[in-house]
mmCIF file of C-alpha atoms in Angstrom:
data_model
loop_
_atom_site.group_PDB
_atom_site.id
_atom_site.type_symbol
_atom_site.label_atom_id
_atom_site.label_comp_id
_atom_site.label_asym_id
_atom_site.label_seq_id
_atom_site.Cartn_x
_atom_site.Cartn_y
_atom_site.Cartn_z
ATOM 1 C CA MET A 1 0.000 0.000 0.000
ATOM 2 C CA ASP A 2 1.264 3.464 -0.912
ATOM 3 C CA LEU A 3 1.002 5.621 2.205
ATOM 4 C CA GLY A 4 1.171 8.820 0.169
ATOM 5 C CA LEU A 5 4.209 10.133 2.033
ATOM 6 C CA LYS A 6 6.364 11.094 -0.949
ATOM 7 C CA ASP A 7 7.616 14.694 -0.650
ATOM 8 C CA ARG A 8 5.500 15.425 2.416
ATOM 9 C CA VAL A 9 7.358 17.306 5.151
ATOM 10 C CA TYR A 10 7.332 16.467 8.857
ATOM 11 C CA ILE A 11 9.014 17.721 12.001
ATOM 12 C CA VAL A 12 9.995 14.915 14.386
ATOM 13 C CA THR A 13 11.229 16.085 17.772
ATOM 14 C CA GLY A 14 13.408 14.022 20.080
ATOM 15 C CA ALA A 15 14.539 12.085 17.026
ATOM 16 C CA THR A 16 18.255 11.529 17.578
ATOM 17 C CA ARG A 17 17.556 8.040 18.912
ATOM 18 C CA GLY A 18 14.822 5.719 20.112
ATOM 19 C CA LEU A 19 11.217 6.050 19.049
ATOM 20 C CA GLY A 20 11.566 9.466 17.437
ATOM 21 C CA PHE A 21 14.433 8.308 15.234
ATOM 22 C CA ALA A 22 12.571 5.108 14.324
ATOM 23 C CA ALA A 23 9.580 7.157 13.175
ATOM 24 C CA ALA A 24 11.767 9.544 11.165
ATOM 25 C CA ARG A 25 13.516 6.596 9.504
ATOM 26 C CA GLU A 26 10.235 5.052 8.367
ATOM 27 C CA LEU A 27 8.945 8.398 7.103
ATOM 28 C CA THR A 28 12.037 9.021 4.978
ATOM 29 C CA ALA A 29 12.075 5.417 3.763
ATOM 30 C CA ASP A 30 8.635 6.056 2.246
ATOM 31 C CA GLY A 31 9.696 9.294 0.579
ATOM 32 C CA ALA A 32 8.941 11.975 3.181
ATOM 33 C CA LYS A 33 11.271 14.807 4.153
ATOM 34 C CA VAL A 34 11.956 15.408 7.833
ATOM 35 C CA VAL A 35 13.325 17.963 10.250
ATOM 36 C CA VAL A 36 14.737 15.966 13.163
ATOM 37 C CA THR A 37 15.592 17.522 16.502
ATOM 38 C CA GLY A 38 17.543 16.801 19.629
ATOM 39 C CA ARG A 39 19.039 18.905 22.367
ATOM 40 C CA ASP A 40 22.570 18.145 21.162
ATOM 41 C CA ALA A 41 23.497 19.718 17.814
ATOM 42 C CA LYS A 42 26.097 17.074 16.941
ATOM 43 C CA ARG A 43 23.723 14.187 17.552
ATOM 44 C CA ALA A 44 20.948 15.917 15.594
ATOM 45 C CA ALA A 45 23.307 16.357 12.651
ATOM 46 C CA GLN A 46 24.428 12.731 12.887
ATOM 47 C CA ALA A 47 20.827 11.498 12.930
ATOM 48 C CA ALA A 48 19.992 13.566 9.859
ATOM 49 C CA ALA A 49 23.092 12.292 8.044
ATOM 50 C CA GLU A 50 22.084 8.707 8.778
ATOM 51 C CA LEU A 51 18.589 9.365 7.419
ATOM 52 C CA GLY A 52 19.956 10.784 4.177
ATOM 53 C CA PRO A 53 19.511 13.865 1.982
ATOM 54 C CA ASP A 54 15.809 14.280 2.807
ATOM 55 C CA ALA A 55 16.561 15.055 6.458
ATOM 56 C CA VAL A 56 17.929 18.069 8.274
ATOM 57 C CA GLY A 57 18.999 18.074 11.918
ATOM 58 C CA VAL A 58 18.332 20.949 14.313
ATOM 59 C CA ALA A 59 19.384 21.430 17.921
ATOM 60 C CA ALA A 60 16.229 22.264 19.866
ATOM 61 C CA ASP A 61 14.959 21.817 23.401
ATOM 62 C CA ASN A 62 11.193 21.374 23.660
ATOM 63 C CA ALA A 63 11.252 23.405 26.869
ATOM 64 C CA ASP A 64 12.606 26.452 25.015
ATOM 65 C CA PRO A 65 9.711 28.797 24.123
ATOM 66 C CA ALA A 66 11.512 29.748 20.900
ATOM 67 C CA ALA A 67 11.922 26.160 19.680
ATOM 68 C CA ALA A 68 8.479 25.758 18.114
ATOM 69 C CA GLY A 69 8.772 28.766 15.847
ATOM 70 C CA GLN A 70 12.350 27.849 14.952
ATOM 71 C CA LEU A 71 11.358 24.370 13.798
ATOM 72 C CA VAL A 72 8.421 25.524 11.692
ATOM 73 C CA ALA A 73 10.686 28.113 10.050
ATOM 74 C CA THR A 74 13.323 25.446 9.375
ATOM 75 C CA ALA A 75 10.815 23.186 7.643
ATOM 76 C CA ARG A 76 9.633 26.078 5.487
ATOM 77 C CA GLU A 77 13.179 27.218 4.683
ATOM 78 C CA HIS A 78 14.584 23.805 3.748
ATOM 79 C CA PHE A 79 11.579 22.069 2.232
ATOM 80 C CA GLY A 80 9.084 24.822 1.447
ATOM 81 C CA ARG A 81 6.130 23.435 3.394
ATOM 82 C CA LEU A 82 4.947 21.567 6.482
ATOM 83 C CA ASP A 83 2.525 18.639 6.475
ATOM 84 C CA GLY A 84 2.813 17.380 10.020
ATOM 85 C CA ILE A 85 4.684 17.058 13.278
ATOM 86 C CA LEU A 86 5.432 14.156 15.597
ATOM 87 C CA ILE A 87 6.078 15.487 19.081
ATOM 88 C CA SER A 88 8.314 13.082 20.951
ATOM 89 C CA VAL A 89 9.892 14.045 24.254
ATOM 90 C CA GLY A 90 12.361 12.278 26.467
ATOM 91 C CA GLY A 91 10.942 10.657 29.545
ATOM 92 C CA PRO A 92 11.235 12.665 32.782
ATOM 93 C CA PRO A 93 13.344 11.208 35.612
ATOM 94 C CA PRO A 94 11.931 8.179 37.427
ATOM 95 C CA GLY A 95 10.802 8.487 40.999
ATOM 96 C CA LEU A 96 8.019 7.818 43.462
ATOM 97 C CA ALA A 97 5.333 10.353 44.330
ATOM 98 C CA ALA A 98 6.907 11.122 47.690
ATOM 99 C CA ASP A 99 10.374 11.642 46.193
ATOM 100 C CA ASN A 100 9.840 13.975 43.250
ATOM 101 C CA THR A 101 10.617 17.594 44.116
ATOM 102 C CA ASP A 102 8.793 20.748 43.063
ATOM 103 C CA GLU A 103 11.779 21.582 40.862
ATOM 104 C CA GLN A 104 11.506 18.227 39.064
ATOM 105 C CA TRP A 105 7.778 18.731 38.514
ATOM 106 C CA SER A 106 8.354 22.224 37.104
ATOM 107 C CA ALA A 107 11.132 21.085 34.764
ATOM 108 C CA ALA A 108 9.102 18.110 33.559
ATOM 109 C CA PHE A 109 6.021 20.289 33.000
ATOM 110 C CA GLU A 110 8.031 22.746 30.870
ATOM 111 C CA SER A 111 9.598 20.001 28.745
ATOM 112 C CA VAL A 112 6.990 17.252 28.555
ATOM 113 C CA PHE A 113 3.741 19.211 28.740
ATOM 114 C CA LEU A 114 4.072 22.905 27.912
ATOM 115 C CA GLY A 115 6.791 22.331 25.325
ATOM 116 C CA ALA A 116 4.550 19.858 23.507
ATOM 117 C CA VAL A 117 1.603 22.254 23.664
ATOM 118 C CA ARG A 118 3.701 25.053 22.145
ATOM 119 C CA LEU A 119 4.906 22.794 19.337
ATOM 120 C CA ALA A 120 1.364 21.677 18.546
ATOM 121 C CA ARG A 121 0.069 25.253 18.489
ATOM 122 C CA ALA A 122 2.883 26.419 16.208
ATOM 123 C CA ALA A 123 2.302 23.509 13.830
ATOM 124 C CA ALA A 124 -1.466 24.100 13.829
ATOM 125 C CA ALA A 125 -0.932 27.686 12.737
ATOM 126 C CA GLU A 126 1.123 26.493 9.743
ATOM 127 C CA LEU A 127 -0.756 23.375 8.642
ATOM 128 C CA GLY A 128 -3.485 23.244 6.068
ATOM 129 C CA GLU A 129 -6.080 20.629 5.186
ATOM 130 C CA GLY A 130 -4.561 17.164 5.376
ATOM 131 C CA GLY A 131 -2.069 18.200 8.056
ATOM 132 C CA VAL A 132 -1.471 16.051 11.123
ATOM 133 C CA ILE A 133 -0.175 16.511 14.664
ATOM 134 C CA GLY A 134 1.004 13.411 16.501
ATOM 135 C CA PHE A 135 2.087 12.984 20.114
ATOM 136 C CA VAL A 136 4.332 10.185 21.352
ATOM 137 C CA LEU A 137 2.932 9.585 24.824
ATOM 138 C CA SER A 138 2.947 6.348 26.826
ATOM 139 C CA GLY A 139 0.827 3.468 27.998
ATOM 140 C CA SER A 140 0.729 5.406 31.284
ATOM 141 C CA VAL A 141 -2.065 7.494 29.745
ATOM 142 C CA HIS A 142 -4.341 4.582 30.714
ATOM 143 C CA GLU A 143 -2.357 2.643 33.324
ATOM 144 C CA PRO A 144 0.201 4.304 35.639
ATOM 145 C CA ILE A 145 3.682 2.796 35.561
ATOM 146 C CA GLN A 146 5.336 2.112 38.898
ATOM 147 C CA GLY A 147 8.256 4.444 39.557
ATOM 148 C CA LEU A 148 7.391 6.947 36.800
ATOM 149 C CA THR A 149 5.242 9.389 38.758
ATOM 150 C CA LEU A 150 6.179 12.476 36.728
ATOM 151 C CA SER A 151 5.271 10.763 33.469
ATOM 152 C CA ASN A 152 2.096 9.317 34.981
ATOM 153 C CA GLY A 153 1.007 12.795 36.003
ATOM 154 C CA LEU A 154 1.755 14.648 32.764
ATOM 155 C CA ARG A 155 1.097 12.327 29.825
ATOM 156 C CA PRO A 156 -2.622 11.776 30.511
ATOM 157 C CA GLY A 157 -3.013 15.560 30.497
ATOM 158 C CA LEU A 158 -1.365 15.743 27.080
ATOM 159 C CA ALA A 159 -3.756 13.078 25.813
ATOM 160 C CA GLY A 160 -6.633 15.269 26.967
ATOM 161 C CA PHE A 161 -5.095 18.278 25.244
ATOM 162 C CA ALA A 162 -4.674 16.257 22.041
ATOM 163 C CA LYS A 163 -8.330 15.212 22.104
ATOM 164 C CA SER A 164 -9.448 18.819 22.617
ATOM 165 C CA LEU A 165 -7.160 19.973 19.814
ATOM 166 C CA SER A 166 -8.562 17.341 17.462
ATOM 167 C CA VAL A 167 -12.040 18.805 17.951
ATOM 168 C CA ASP A 168 -10.804 22.360 17.421
ATOM 169 C CA LEU A 169 -8.801 21.564 14.286
ATOM 170 C CA GLY A 170 -11.119 19.000 12.716
ATOM 171 C CA PRO A 171 -13.141 21.576 10.752
ATOM 172 C CA ARG A 172 -9.882 22.677 9.094
ATOM 173 C CA GLY A 173 -9.128 19.121 7.995
ATOM 174 C CA ILE A 174 -6.194 18.759 10.425
ATOM 175 C CA ARG A 175 -5.882 15.498 12.338
ATOM 176 C CA VAL A 176 -4.527 15.088 15.889
ATOM 177 C CA LEU A 177 -3.670 11.760 17.503
ATOM 178 C CA GLY A 178 -1.400 10.042 19.974
ATOM 179 C CA LEU A 179 0.721 6.914 20.124
ATOM 180 C CA LEU A 180 0.998 5.000 23.386
ATOM 181 C CA PRO A 181 4.130 2.841 23.391
ATOM 182 C CA ALA A 182 4.742 0.454 26.240
ATOM 183 C CA ARG A 183 7.698 -1.932 26.347
ATOM 184 C CA ILE A 184 9.554 -1.060 23.156
ATOM 185 C CA ASP A 185 13.202 -2.183 23.159
ATOM 186 C CA THR A 186 14.909 1.205 23.410
ATOM 187 C CA ASP A 187 17.718 2.568 25.567
ATOM 188 C CA ARG A 188 15.108 4.261 27.780
ATOM 189 C CA VAL A 189 13.264 1.002 28.493
ATOM 190 C CA ARG A 190 16.507 -0.870 29.123
ATOM 191 C CA GLU A 191 17.474 1.853 31.605
ATOM 192 C CA LEU A 192 14.137 1.431 33.386
ATOM 193 C CA ASP A 193 14.614 -2.344 33.560
ATOM 194 C CA ALA A 194 18.050 -1.823 35.084
ATOM 195 C CA LEU A 195 16.579 0.222 37.942
ATOM 196 C CA SER A 196 15.301 -3.029 39.439
ATOM 197 C CA GLY A 197 18.858 -4.200 40.033
ATOM 198 C CA ASP A 198 18.390 -7.178 37.700
ATOM 199 C CA ALA A 199 17.597 -6.002 34.182
ATOM 200 C CA ALA A 200 17.297 -9.491 32.722
ATOM 201 C CA ALA A 201 14.819 -10.618 35.376
ATOM 202 C CA ALA A 202 12.804 -7.411 34.995
ATOM 203 C CA ARG A 203 12.592 -7.905 31.248
ATOM 204 C CA ALA A 204 11.563 -11.534 31.594
ATOM 205 C CA GLY A 205 8.858 -10.563 34.069
ATOM 206 C CA ASN A 206 7.553 -7.807 31.843
ATOM 207 C CA GLU A 207 7.535 -10.047 28.773
ATOM 208 C CA SER A 208 5.546 -12.669 30.642
ATOM 209 C CA ARG A 209 2.739 -10.106 31.088
ATOM 210 C CA ILE A 210 2.653 -9.033 27.427
ATOM 211 C CA PRO A 211 0.251 -11.135 25.350
ATOM 212 C CA LEU A 212 2.787 -11.328 22.492
ATOM 213 C CA ARG A 213 5.421 -12.329 25.074
ATOM 214 C CA ARG A 214 8.116 -9.969 23.830
ATOM 215 C CA TYR A 215 9.171 -6.348 23.732
ATOM 216 C CA GLY A 216 8.332 -4.412 20.594
ATOM 217 C CA THR A 217 11.029 -3.168 18.261
ATOM 218 C CA PRO A 218 11.637 0.476 17.360
ATOM 219 C CA GLU A 219 10.935 -0.476 13.738
ATOM 220 C CA GLU A 220 7.462 -1.710 14.659
ATOM 221 C CA PHE A 221 6.734 1.540 16.428
ATOM 222 C CA GLY A 222 8.160 3.574 13.543
ATOM 223 C CA ARG A 223 5.966 1.831 10.969
ATOM 224 C CA THR A 224 2.878 2.495 13.074
ATOM 225 C CA ALA A 225 3.807 6.161 13.426
ATOM 226 C CA ALA A 226 4.467 6.536 9.692
ATOM 227 C CA PHE A 227 1.058 5.089 8.852
ATOM 228 C CA LEU A 228 -0.799 7.297 11.329
ATOM 229 C CA LEU A 229 0.972 10.417 10.057
ATOM 230 C CA SER A 230 0.325 9.538 6.430
ATOM 231 C CA PRO A 231 -2.606 10.380 4.139
ATOM 232 C CA ALA A 232 -3.477 6.669 4.263
ATOM 233 C CA ALA A 233 -4.844 7.311 7.784
ATOM 234 C CA SER A 234 -6.860 10.332 6.655
ATOM 235 C CA TYR A 235 -10.020 9.471 8.644
ATOM 236 C CA LEU A 236 -8.267 8.795 11.949
ATOM 237 C CA THR A 237 -8.221 11.627 14.460
ATOM 238 C CA GLY A 238 -8.761 12.186 18.156
ATOM 239 C CA ILE A 239 -7.508 8.703 19.015
ATOM 240 C CA MET A 240 -4.815 7.216 21.224
ATOM 241 C CA VAL A 241 -3.228 4.146 19.619
ATOM 242 C CA PRO A 242 -1.528 1.622 21.942
ATOM 243 C CA VAL A 243 1.679 0.157 20.539
ATOM 244 C CA ASP A 244 2.141 -2.364 23.302
ATOM 245 C CA GLY A 245 1.785 -5.979 22.141
ATOM 246 C CA GLY A 246 -1.628 -6.170 23.785
ATOM 247 C CA SER A 247 -0.515 -5.019 27.252
ATOM 248 C CA ARG A 248 -3.406 -2.672 27.842
ATOM 249 C CA HIS A 249 -6.150 -4.434 29.788
ATOM 250 C CA GLY A 250 -9.076 -2.416 28.432
ATOM 251 C CA PHE A 251 -10.422 -2.264 24.917
#
């Protein structure tokens, strides 16, 4: 199936590694052009070089109020248009509810929540009919994850914002949706497994509770993201799509 991605232009934030990079790789593989971001300029440039001539890397921190406008301008300058954005942010530090400080909450809110809201608003102002705004959130939108209190508190709020935005932008033909990864085999998930003191045992225990009995691969996530961002998914909006091997207990 042709996803209709050829020559479409997307911004993918947090794309120097992990899920963001996997999504950018699948988009470019199907003919899209991408602006990929990371907080480190060298790593952003390296990611873009690995993706090929249809990618440009930009150093940007989602928490920076100027980042959203900078990225939209970069897409326009390099590729002449913008068709969508995938807003992926690094996970905030782990911790229990009693341990996280006010400073950690404030920093996480600026980066994970408000930064994503700014990016979505900036993209919405630029997009036309057929545009799409995607959020990489987490399975914690539906089921809190032990030890990730900051993420548990902020990502469900972003899902609510995304749903509200989908209603606001629907009449303009702009779609808004979210992806909810769970145990995808990335550096971040391996780091979380290691917090238990026995990463191998933690992984085995987690896999035993996943109906497919394995962690997902970044490539599987990236293909799902590319489809949802593409014109092939043109009647999908306002939804949260689990990418979790069946881990979610509800429908």
